[in-house]
PDB file of C-alpha atoms in Angstrom:
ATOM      1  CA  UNK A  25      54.261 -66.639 -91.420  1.00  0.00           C
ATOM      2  CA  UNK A  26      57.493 -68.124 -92.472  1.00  0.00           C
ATOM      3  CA  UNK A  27      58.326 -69.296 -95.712  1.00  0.00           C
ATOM      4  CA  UNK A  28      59.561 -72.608 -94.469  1.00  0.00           C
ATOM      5  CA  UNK A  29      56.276 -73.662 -92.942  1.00  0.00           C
ATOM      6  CA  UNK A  30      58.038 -74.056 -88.859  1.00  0.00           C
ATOM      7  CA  UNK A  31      55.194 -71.583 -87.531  1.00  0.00           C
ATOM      8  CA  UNK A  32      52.077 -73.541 -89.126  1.00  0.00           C
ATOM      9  CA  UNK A  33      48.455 -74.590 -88.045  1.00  0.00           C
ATOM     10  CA  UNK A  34      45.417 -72.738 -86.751  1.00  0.00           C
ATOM     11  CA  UNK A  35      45.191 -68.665 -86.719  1.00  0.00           C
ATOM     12  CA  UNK A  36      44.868 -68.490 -83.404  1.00  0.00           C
ATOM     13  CA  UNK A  37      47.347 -70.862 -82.292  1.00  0.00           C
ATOM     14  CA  UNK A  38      49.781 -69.518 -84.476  1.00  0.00           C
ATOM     15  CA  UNK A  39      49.922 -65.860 -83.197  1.00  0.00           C
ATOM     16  CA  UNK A  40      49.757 -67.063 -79.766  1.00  0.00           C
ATOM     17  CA  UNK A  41      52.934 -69.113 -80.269  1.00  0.00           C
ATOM     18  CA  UNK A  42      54.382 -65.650 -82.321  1.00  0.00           C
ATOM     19  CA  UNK A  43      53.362 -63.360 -79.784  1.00  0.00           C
ATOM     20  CA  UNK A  44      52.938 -64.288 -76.471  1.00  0.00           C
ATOM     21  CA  UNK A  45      52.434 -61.105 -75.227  1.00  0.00           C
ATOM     22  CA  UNK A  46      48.766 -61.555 -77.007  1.00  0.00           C
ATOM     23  CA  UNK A  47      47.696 -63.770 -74.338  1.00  0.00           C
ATOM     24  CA  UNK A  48      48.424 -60.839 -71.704  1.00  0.00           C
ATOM     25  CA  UNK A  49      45.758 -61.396 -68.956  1.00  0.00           C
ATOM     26  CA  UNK A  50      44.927 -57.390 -69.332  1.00  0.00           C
ATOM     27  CA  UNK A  51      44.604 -57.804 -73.074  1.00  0.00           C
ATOM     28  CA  UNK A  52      41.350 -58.441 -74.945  1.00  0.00           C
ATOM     29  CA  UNK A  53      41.501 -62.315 -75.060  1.00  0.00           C
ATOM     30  CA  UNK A  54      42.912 -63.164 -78.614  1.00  0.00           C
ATOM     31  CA  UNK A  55      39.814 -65.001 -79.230  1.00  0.00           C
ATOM     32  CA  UNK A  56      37.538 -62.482 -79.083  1.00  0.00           C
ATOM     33  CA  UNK A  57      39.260 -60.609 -81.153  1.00  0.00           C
ATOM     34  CA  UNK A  58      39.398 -63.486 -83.666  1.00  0.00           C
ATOM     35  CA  UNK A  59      35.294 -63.018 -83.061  1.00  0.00           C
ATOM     36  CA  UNK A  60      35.544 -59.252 -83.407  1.00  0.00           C
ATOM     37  CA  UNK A  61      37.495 -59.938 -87.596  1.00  0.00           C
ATOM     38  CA  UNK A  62      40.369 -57.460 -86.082  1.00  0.00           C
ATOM     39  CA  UNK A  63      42.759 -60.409 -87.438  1.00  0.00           C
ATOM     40  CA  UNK A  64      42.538 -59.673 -91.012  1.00  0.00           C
ATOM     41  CA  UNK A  65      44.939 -61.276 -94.420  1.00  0.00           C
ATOM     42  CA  UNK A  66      46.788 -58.436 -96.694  1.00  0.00           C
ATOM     43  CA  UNK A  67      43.727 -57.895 -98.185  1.00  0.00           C
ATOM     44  CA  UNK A  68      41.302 -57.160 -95.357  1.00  0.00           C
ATOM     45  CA  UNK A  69      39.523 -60.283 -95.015  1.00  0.00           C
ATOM     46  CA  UNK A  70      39.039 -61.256 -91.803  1.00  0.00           C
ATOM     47  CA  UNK A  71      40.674 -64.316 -90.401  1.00  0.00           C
ATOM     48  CA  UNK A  72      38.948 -67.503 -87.957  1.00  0.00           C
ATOM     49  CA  UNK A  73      40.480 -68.668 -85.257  1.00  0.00           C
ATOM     50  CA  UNK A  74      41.195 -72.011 -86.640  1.00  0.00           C
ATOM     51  CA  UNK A  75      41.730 -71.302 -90.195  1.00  0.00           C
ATOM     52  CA  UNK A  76      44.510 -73.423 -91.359  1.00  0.00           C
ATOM     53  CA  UNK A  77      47.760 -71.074 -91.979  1.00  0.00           C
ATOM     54  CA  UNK A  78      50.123 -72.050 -94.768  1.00  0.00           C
ATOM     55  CA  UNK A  79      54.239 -70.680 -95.275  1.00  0.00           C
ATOM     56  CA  UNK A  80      54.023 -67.071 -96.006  1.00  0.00           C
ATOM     57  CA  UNK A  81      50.194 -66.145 -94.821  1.00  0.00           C
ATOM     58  CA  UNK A  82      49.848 -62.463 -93.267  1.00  0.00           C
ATOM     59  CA  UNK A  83      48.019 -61.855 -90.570  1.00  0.00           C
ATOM     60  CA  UNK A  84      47.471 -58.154 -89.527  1.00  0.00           C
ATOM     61  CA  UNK A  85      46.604 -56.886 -86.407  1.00  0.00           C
ATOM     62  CA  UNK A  86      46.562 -53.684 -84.127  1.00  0.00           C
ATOM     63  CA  UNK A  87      48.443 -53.684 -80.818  1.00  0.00           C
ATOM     64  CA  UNK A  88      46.472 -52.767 -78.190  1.00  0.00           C
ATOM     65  CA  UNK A  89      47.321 -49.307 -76.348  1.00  0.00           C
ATOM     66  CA  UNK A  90      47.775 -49.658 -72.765  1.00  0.00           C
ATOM     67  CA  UNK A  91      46.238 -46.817 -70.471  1.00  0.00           C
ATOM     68  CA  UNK A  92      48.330 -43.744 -71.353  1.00  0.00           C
ATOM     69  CA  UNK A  93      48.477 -40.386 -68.954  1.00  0.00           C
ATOM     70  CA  UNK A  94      48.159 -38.005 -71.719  1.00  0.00           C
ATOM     71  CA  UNK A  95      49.139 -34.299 -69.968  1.00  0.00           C
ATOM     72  CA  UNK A  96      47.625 -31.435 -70.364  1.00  0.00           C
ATOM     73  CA  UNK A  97      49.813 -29.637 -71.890  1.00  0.00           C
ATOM     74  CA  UNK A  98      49.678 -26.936 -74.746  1.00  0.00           C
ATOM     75  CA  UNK A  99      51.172 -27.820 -78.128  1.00  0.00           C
ATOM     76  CA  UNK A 100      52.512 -24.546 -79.613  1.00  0.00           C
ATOM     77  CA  UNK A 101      52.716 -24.476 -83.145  1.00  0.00           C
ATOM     78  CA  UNK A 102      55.330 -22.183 -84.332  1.00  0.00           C
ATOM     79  CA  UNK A 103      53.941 -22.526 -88.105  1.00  0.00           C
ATOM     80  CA  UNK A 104      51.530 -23.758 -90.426  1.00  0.00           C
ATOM     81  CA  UNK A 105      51.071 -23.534 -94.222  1.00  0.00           C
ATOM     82  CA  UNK A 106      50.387 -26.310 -97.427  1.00  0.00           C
ATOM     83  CA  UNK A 107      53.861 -27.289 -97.043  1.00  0.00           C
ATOM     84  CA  UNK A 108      54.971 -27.433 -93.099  1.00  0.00           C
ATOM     85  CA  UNK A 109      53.890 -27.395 -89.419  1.00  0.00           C
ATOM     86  CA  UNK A 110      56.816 -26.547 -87.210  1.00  0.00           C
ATOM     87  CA  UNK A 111      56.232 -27.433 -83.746  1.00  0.00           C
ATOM     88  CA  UNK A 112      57.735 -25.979 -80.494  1.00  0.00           C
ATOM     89  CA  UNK A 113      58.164 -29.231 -78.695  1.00  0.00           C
ATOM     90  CA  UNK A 114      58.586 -29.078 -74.802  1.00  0.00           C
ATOM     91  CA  UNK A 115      60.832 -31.550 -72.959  1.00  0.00           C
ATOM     92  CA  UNK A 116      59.791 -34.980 -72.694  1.00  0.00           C
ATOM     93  CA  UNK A 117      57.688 -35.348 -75.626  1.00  0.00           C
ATOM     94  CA  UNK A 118      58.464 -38.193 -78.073  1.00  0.00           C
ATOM     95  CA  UNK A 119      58.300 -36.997 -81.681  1.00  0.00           C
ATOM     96  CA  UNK A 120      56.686 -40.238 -82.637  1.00  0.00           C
ATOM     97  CA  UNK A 121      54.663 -42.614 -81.310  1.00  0.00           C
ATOM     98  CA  UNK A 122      56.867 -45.572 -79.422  1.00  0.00           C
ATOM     99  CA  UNK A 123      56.729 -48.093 -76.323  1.00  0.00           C
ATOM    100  CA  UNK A 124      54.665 -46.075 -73.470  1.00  0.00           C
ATOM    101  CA  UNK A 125      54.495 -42.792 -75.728  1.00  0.00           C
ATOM    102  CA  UNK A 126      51.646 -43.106 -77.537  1.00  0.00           C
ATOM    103  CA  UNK A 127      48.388 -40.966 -77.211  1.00  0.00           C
ATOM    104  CA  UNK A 128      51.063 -38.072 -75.653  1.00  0.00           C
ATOM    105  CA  UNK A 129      53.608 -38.296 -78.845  1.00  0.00           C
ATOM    106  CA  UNK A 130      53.883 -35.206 -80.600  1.00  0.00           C
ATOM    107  CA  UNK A 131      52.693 -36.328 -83.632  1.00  0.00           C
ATOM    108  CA  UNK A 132      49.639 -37.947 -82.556  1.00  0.00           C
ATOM    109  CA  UNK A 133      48.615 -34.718 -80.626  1.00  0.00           C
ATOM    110  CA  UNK A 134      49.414 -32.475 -83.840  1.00  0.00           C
ATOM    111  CA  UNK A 135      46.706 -35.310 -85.736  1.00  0.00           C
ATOM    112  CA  UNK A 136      44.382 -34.661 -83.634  1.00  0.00           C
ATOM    113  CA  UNK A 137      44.785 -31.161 -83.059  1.00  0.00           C
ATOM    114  CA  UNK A 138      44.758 -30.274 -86.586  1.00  0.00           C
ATOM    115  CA  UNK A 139      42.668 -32.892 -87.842  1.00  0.00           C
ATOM    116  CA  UNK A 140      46.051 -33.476 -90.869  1.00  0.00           C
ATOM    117  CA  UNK A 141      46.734 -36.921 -91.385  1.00  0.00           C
ATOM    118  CA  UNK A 142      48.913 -37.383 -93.022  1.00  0.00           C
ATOM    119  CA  UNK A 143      51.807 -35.059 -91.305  1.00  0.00           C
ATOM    120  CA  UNK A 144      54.855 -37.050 -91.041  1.00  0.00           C
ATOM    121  CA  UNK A 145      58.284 -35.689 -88.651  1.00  0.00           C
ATOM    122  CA  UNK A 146      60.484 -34.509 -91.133  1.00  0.00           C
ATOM    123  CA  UNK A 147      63.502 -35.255 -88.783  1.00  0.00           C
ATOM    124  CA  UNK A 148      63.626 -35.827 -85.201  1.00  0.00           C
ATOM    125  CA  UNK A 149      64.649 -34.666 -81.660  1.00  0.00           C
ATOM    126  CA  UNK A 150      65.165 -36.963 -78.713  1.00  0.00           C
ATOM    127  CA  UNK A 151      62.357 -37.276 -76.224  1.00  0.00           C
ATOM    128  CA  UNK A 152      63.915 -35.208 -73.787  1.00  0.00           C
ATOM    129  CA  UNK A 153      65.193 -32.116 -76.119  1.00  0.00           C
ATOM    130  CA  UNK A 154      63.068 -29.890 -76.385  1.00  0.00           C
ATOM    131  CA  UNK A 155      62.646 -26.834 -79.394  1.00  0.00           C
ATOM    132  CA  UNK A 156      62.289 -26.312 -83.007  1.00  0.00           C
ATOM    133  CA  UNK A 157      60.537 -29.995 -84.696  1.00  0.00           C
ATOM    134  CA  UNK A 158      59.281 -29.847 -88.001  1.00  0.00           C
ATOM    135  CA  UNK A 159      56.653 -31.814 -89.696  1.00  0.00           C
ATOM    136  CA  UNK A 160      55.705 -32.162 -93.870  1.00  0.00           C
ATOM    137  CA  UNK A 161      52.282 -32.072 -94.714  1.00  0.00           C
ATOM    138  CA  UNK A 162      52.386 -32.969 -98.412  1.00  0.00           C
ATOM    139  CA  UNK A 163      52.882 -37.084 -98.586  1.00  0.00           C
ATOM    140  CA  UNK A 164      54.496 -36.066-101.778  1.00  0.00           C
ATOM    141  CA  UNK A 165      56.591 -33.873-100.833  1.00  0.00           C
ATOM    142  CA  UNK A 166      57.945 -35.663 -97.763  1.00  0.00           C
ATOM    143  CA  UNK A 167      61.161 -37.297 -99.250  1.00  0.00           C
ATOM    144  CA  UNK A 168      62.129 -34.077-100.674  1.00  0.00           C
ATOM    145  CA  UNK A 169      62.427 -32.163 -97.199  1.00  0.00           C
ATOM    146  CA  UNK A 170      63.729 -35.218 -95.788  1.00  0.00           C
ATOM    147  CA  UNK A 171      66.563 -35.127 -98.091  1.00  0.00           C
ATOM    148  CA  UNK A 172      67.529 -32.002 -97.068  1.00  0.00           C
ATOM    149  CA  UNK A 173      67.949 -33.331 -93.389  1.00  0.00           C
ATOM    150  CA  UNK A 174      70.003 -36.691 -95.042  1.00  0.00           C
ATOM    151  CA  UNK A 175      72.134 -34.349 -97.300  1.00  0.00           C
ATOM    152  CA  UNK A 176      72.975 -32.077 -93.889  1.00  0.00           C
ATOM    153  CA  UNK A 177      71.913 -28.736 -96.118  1.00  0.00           C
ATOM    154  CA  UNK A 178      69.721 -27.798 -92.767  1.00  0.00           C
ATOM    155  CA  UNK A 179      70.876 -25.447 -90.417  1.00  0.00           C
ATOM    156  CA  UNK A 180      70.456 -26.508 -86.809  1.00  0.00           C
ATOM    157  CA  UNK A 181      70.885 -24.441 -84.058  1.00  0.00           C
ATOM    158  CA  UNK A 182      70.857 -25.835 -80.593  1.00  0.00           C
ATOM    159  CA  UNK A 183      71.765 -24.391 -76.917  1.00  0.00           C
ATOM    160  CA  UNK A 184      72.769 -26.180 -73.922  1.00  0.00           C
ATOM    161  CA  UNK A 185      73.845 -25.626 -70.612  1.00  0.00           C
ATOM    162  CA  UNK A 186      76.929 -28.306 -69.534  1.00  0.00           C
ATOM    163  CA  UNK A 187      78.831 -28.780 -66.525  1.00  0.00           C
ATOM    164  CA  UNK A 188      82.330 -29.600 -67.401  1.00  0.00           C
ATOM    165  CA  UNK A 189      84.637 -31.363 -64.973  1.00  0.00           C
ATOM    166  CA  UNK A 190      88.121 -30.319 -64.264  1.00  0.00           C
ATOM    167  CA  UNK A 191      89.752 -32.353 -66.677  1.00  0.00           C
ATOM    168  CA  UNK A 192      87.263 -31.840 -69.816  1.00  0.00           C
ATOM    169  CA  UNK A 193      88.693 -31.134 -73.153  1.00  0.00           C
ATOM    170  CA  UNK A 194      86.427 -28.265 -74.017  1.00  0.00           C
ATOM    171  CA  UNK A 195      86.696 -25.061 -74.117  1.00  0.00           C
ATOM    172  CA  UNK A 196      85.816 -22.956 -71.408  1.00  0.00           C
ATOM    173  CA  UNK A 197      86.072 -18.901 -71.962  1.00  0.00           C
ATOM    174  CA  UNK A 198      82.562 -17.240 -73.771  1.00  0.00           C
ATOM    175  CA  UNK A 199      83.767 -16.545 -77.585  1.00  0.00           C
ATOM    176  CA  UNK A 200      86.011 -19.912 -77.568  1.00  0.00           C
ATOM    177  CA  UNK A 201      84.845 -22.466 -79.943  1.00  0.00           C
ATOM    178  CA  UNK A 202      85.705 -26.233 -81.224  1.00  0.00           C
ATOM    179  CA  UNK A 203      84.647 -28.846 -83.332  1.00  0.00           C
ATOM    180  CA  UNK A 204      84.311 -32.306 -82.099  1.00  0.00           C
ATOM    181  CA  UNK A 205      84.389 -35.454 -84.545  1.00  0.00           C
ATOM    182  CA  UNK A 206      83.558 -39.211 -83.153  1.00  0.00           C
ATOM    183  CA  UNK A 207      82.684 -42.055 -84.861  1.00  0.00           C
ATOM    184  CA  UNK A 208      79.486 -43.173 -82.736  1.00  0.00           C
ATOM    185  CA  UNK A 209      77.662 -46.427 -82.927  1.00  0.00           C
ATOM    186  CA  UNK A 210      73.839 -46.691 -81.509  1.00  0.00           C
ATOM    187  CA  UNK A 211      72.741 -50.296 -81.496  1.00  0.00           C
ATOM    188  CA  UNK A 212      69.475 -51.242 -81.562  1.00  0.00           C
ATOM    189  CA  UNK A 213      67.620 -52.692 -78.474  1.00  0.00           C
ATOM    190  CA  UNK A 214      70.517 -50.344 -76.457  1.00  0.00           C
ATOM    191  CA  UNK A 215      69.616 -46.845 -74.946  1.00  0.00           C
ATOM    192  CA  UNK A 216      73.131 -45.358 -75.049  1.00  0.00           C
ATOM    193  CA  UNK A 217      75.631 -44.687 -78.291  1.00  0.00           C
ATOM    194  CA  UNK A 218      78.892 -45.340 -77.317  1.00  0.00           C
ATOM    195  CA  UNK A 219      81.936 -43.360 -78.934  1.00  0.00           C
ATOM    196  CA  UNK A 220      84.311 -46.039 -80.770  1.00  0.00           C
ATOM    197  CA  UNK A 221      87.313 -45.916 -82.717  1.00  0.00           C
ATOM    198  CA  UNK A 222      86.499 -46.364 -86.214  1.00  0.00           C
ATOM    199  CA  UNK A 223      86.341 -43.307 -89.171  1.00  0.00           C
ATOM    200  CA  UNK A 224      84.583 -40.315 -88.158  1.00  0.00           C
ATOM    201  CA  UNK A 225      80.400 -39.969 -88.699  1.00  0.00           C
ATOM    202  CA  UNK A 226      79.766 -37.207 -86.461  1.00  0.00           C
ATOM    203  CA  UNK A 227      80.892 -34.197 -86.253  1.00  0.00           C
ATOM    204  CA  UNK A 228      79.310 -30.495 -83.964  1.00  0.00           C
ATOM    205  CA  UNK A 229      80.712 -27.636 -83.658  1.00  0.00           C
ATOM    206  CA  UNK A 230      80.455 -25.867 -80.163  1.00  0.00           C
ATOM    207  CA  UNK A 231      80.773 -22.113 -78.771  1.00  0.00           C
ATOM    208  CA  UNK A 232      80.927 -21.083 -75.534  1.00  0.00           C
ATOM    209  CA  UNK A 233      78.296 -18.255 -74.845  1.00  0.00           C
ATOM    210  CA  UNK A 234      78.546 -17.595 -71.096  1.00  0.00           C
ATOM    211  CA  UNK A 235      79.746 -18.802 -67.907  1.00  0.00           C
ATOM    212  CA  UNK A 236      77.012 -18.880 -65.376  1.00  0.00           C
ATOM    213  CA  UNK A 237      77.931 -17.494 -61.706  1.00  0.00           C
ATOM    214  CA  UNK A 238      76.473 -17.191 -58.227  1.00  0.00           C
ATOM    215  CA  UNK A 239      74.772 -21.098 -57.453  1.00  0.00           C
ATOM    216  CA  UNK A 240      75.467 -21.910 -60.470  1.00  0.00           C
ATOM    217  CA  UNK A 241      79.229 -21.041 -60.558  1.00  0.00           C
ATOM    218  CA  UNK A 242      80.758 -23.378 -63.234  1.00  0.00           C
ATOM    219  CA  UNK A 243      77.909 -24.489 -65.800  1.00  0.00           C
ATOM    220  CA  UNK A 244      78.231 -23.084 -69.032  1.00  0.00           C
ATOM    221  CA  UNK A 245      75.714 -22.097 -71.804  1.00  0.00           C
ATOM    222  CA  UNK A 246      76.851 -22.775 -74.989  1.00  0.00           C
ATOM    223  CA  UNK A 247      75.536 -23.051 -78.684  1.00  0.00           C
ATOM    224  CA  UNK A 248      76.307 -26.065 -80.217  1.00  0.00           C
ATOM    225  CA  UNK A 249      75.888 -26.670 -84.483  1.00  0.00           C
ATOM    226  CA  UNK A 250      75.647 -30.650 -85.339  1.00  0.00           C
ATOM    227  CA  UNK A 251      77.074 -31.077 -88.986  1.00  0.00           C
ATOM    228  CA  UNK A 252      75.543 -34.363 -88.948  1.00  0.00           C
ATOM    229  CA  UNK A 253      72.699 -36.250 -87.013  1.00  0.00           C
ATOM    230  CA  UNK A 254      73.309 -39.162 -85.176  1.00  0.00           C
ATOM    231  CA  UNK A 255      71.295 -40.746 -82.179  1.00  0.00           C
ATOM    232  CA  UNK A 256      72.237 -38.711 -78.952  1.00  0.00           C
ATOM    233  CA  UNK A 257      75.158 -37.217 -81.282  1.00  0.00           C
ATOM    234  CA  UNK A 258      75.169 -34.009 -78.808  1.00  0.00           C
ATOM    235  CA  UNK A 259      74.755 -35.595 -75.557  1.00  0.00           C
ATOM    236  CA  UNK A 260      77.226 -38.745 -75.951  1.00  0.00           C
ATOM    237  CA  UNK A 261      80.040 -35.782 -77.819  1.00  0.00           C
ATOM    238  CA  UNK A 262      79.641 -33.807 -74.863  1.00  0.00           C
ATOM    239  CA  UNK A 263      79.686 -36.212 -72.388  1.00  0.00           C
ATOM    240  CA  UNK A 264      82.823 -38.253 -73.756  1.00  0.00           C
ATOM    241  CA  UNK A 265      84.579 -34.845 -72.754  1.00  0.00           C
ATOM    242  CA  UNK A 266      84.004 -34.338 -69.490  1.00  0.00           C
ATOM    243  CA  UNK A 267      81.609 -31.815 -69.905  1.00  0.00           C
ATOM    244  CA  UNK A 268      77.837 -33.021 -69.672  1.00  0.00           C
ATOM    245  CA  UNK A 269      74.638 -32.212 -70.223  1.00  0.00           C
ATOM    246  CA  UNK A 270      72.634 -31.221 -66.842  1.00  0.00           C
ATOM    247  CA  UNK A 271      69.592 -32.960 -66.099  1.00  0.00           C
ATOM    248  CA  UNK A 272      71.470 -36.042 -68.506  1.00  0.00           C
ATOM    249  CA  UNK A 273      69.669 -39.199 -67.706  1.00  0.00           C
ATOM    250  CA  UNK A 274      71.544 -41.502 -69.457  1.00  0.00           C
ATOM    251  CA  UNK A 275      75.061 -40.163 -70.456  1.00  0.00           C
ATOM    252  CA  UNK A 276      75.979 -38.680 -67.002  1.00  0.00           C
ATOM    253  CA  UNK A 277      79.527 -40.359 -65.749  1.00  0.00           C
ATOM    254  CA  UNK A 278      78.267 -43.065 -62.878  1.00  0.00           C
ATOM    255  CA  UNK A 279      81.326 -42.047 -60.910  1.00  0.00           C
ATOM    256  CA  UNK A 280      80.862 -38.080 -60.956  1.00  0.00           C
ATOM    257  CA  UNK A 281      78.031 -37.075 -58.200  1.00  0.00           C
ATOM    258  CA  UNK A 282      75.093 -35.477 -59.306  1.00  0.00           C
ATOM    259  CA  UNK A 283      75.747 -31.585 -58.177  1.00  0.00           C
ATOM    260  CA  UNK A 284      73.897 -29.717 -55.625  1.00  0.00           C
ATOM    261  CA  UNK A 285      69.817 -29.093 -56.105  1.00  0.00           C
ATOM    262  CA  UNK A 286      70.372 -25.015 -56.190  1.00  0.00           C
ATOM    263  CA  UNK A 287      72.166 -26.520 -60.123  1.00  0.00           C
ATOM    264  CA  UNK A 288      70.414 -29.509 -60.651  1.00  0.00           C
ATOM    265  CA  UNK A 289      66.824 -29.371 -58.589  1.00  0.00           C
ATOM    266  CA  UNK A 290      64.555 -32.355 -58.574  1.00  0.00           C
ATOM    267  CA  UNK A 291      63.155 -33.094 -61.952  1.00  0.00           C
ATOM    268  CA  UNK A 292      65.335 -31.285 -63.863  1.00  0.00           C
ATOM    269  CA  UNK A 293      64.147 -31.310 -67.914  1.00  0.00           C
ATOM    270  CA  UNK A 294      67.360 -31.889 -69.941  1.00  0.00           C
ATOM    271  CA  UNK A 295      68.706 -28.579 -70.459  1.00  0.00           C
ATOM    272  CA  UNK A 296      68.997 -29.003 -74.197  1.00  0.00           C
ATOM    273  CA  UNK A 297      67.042 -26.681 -76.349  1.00  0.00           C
ATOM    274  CA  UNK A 298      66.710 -26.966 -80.725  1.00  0.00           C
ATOM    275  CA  UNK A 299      66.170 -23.283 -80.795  1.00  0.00           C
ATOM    276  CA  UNK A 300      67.066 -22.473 -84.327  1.00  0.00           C
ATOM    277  CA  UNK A 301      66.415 -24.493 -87.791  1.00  0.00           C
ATOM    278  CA  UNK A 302      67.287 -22.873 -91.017  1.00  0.00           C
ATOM    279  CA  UNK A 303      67.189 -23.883 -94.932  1.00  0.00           C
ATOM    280  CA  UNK A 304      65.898 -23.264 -98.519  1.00  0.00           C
ATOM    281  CA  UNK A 305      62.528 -24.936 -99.182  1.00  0.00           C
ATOM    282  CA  UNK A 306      62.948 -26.821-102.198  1.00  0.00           C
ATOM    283  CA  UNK A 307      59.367 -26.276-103.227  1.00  0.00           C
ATOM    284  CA  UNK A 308      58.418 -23.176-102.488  1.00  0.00           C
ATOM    285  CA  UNK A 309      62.088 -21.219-103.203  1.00  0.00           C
ATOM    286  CA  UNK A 310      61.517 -19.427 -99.495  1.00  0.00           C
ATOM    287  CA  UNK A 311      64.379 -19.489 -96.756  1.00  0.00           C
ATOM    288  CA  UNK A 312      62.827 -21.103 -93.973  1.00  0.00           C
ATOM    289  CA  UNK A 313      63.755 -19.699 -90.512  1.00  0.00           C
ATOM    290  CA  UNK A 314      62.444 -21.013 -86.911  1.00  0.00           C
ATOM    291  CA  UNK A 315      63.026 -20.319 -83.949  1.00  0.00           C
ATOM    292  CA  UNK A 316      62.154 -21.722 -80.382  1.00  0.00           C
ATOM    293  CA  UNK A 317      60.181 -19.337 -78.091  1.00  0.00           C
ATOM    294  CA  UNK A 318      61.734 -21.370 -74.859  1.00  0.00           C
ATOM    295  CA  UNK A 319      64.709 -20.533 -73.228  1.00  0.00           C
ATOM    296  CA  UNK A 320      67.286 -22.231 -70.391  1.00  0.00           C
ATOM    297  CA  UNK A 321      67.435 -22.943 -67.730  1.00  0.00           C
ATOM    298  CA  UNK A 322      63.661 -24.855 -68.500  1.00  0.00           C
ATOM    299  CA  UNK A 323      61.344 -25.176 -65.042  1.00  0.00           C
ATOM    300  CA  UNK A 324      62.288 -27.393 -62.421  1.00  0.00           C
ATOM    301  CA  UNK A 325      59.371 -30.218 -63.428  1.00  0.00           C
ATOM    302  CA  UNK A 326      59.446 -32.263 -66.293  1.00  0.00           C
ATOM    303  CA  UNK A 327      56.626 -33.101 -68.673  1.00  0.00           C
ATOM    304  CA  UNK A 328      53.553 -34.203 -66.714  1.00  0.00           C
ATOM    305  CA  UNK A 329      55.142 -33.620 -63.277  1.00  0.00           C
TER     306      UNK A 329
END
């Protein structure tokens, strides 16, 4: 509760007044759960529903899950020692748990596949990438791996498959290579980064591997190596060029018209793959080298399609 006392009086008129969304008609009624001693102080102890509240009381509570379509859908784990479990994340699977993703987040699946509570991501991927996710095991050990991530001494490997426009900056001939630098800004409560001017914070390097031909005469696969690891840093780079990402749901240009279905069928997963991540574990001396068993072009149906 605030420190100056403006959200005061009775538990349960409180919260209601703090959260609204509490008195959701498909929600437990916030009574009941007052009943139940879910509402509970720092300590544990349960709160009543018209216990007087002074400036800087806690009250702690679990949100309530709404129904959640988990699919049924194998999680392959690409490793698993004391230190790491490396997961081969499909498409559309968040890597945490967040708004509808839930139950169906990757790491609430590997928790209850494994039974290992206390895994923790040890960097991320986007909901819709798919590949190479790794997880620490060891709470101590955590911020150490997660360093390596901060301090960009991981080697990330990724591979997409683009569809540049006429006028895109890129390169287009299998061998040619470039290195893009942006200075991106993600704001919170926004979907989208937006490229800005300002001093550079991201920076990938790209490659060209091959030009696709036949009905898909003009996409290109190429390998792309972020030196850093902003929010969408690969799809919002590529797209600022002229050159994006198919099956992009949220950086494709609103004027340019979506191509034909024999390139971009119904459902198309985001053809972005992690498929490499390479570095020195800092605890156990070992190079650490994983690599996605998926491959591009993904199926034509997303994630529990």
């Amino acid at each position: 509760m605030p420190q100056d006392g403006t959200s005061a009086g009775p538990a349960l008129e409180a919260l209601s007044r703090r959260f609204p969304a509490l008195g959701d008609p498909e929600a437990t009624p916030l009574p009941a759960r007052f009943a139940a001693g879910e509402i509970v102080d720092s300590e544990g102890r349960a709160w009543g529903p018209q216990d007087a509240l002074s400036p800087g009381d806690e009250l702690w509570f679990h949100r309530e899950l709404r129904p959640e379509q988990v699919p049924p859908i194998e999680v392959k784990i690409l490793h698993q020692d004391a230190h790491l479990l490396v997961l081969d994340k499909p498409h559309d699977m968040a890597t945490m748990p967040r708004g509808a993703h839930i139950l169906a987040s990757a790491l609430v699946r590997l928790r209850r596949q494994t039974g290992i509570e206390t895994l923790v991501p040890l960097h991320r991927l986007d909901r819709r990438t798919a590949g190479v996710l790794a997880f620490g095991i060891r709470p101590e050990e955590r911020a150490g791996y997660q360093q390596l991530f901060a301090r960009t001494e991981v080697d990330k490997e990724y591979e997409a498959r683009i569809l540049p426009s006429i006028s895109s900056s890129l390169p287009i001939l299998p061998g040619e290579s470039c290195r893009l630098q942006d200075h991106l800004v993600k704001r919170r409560g926004e979907l989208t980064a937006q490229v800005l001017p300002g001093e550079i914070n991201a920076e990938s390097d790209v490659e060209v591997l091959a030009a696709e031909t036949g009905e898909a005469d003009g996409v290109l696969r190429v390998l792309l190596r972020p030196r850093t690891g902003r929010t969408h840093q690969l799809r919002i780079q590529l797209a600022s060029r002229g050159a994006p990402i198919l099956g992009e749901d949220l950086y494709w240009p609103a004027q340019r018209p979506q191509p034909s279905s024999q390139v971009w069928p119904e459902q198309l997963p985001l053809q972005l793959l992690a498929r490499r991540l390479r570095f020195l574990d800092p605890f156990t001396g070992a190079q650490r080298d994983f690599h996605s068993s998926q491959v591009l072009p993904a199926g034509s149906r997303t994630l529990g399609q």
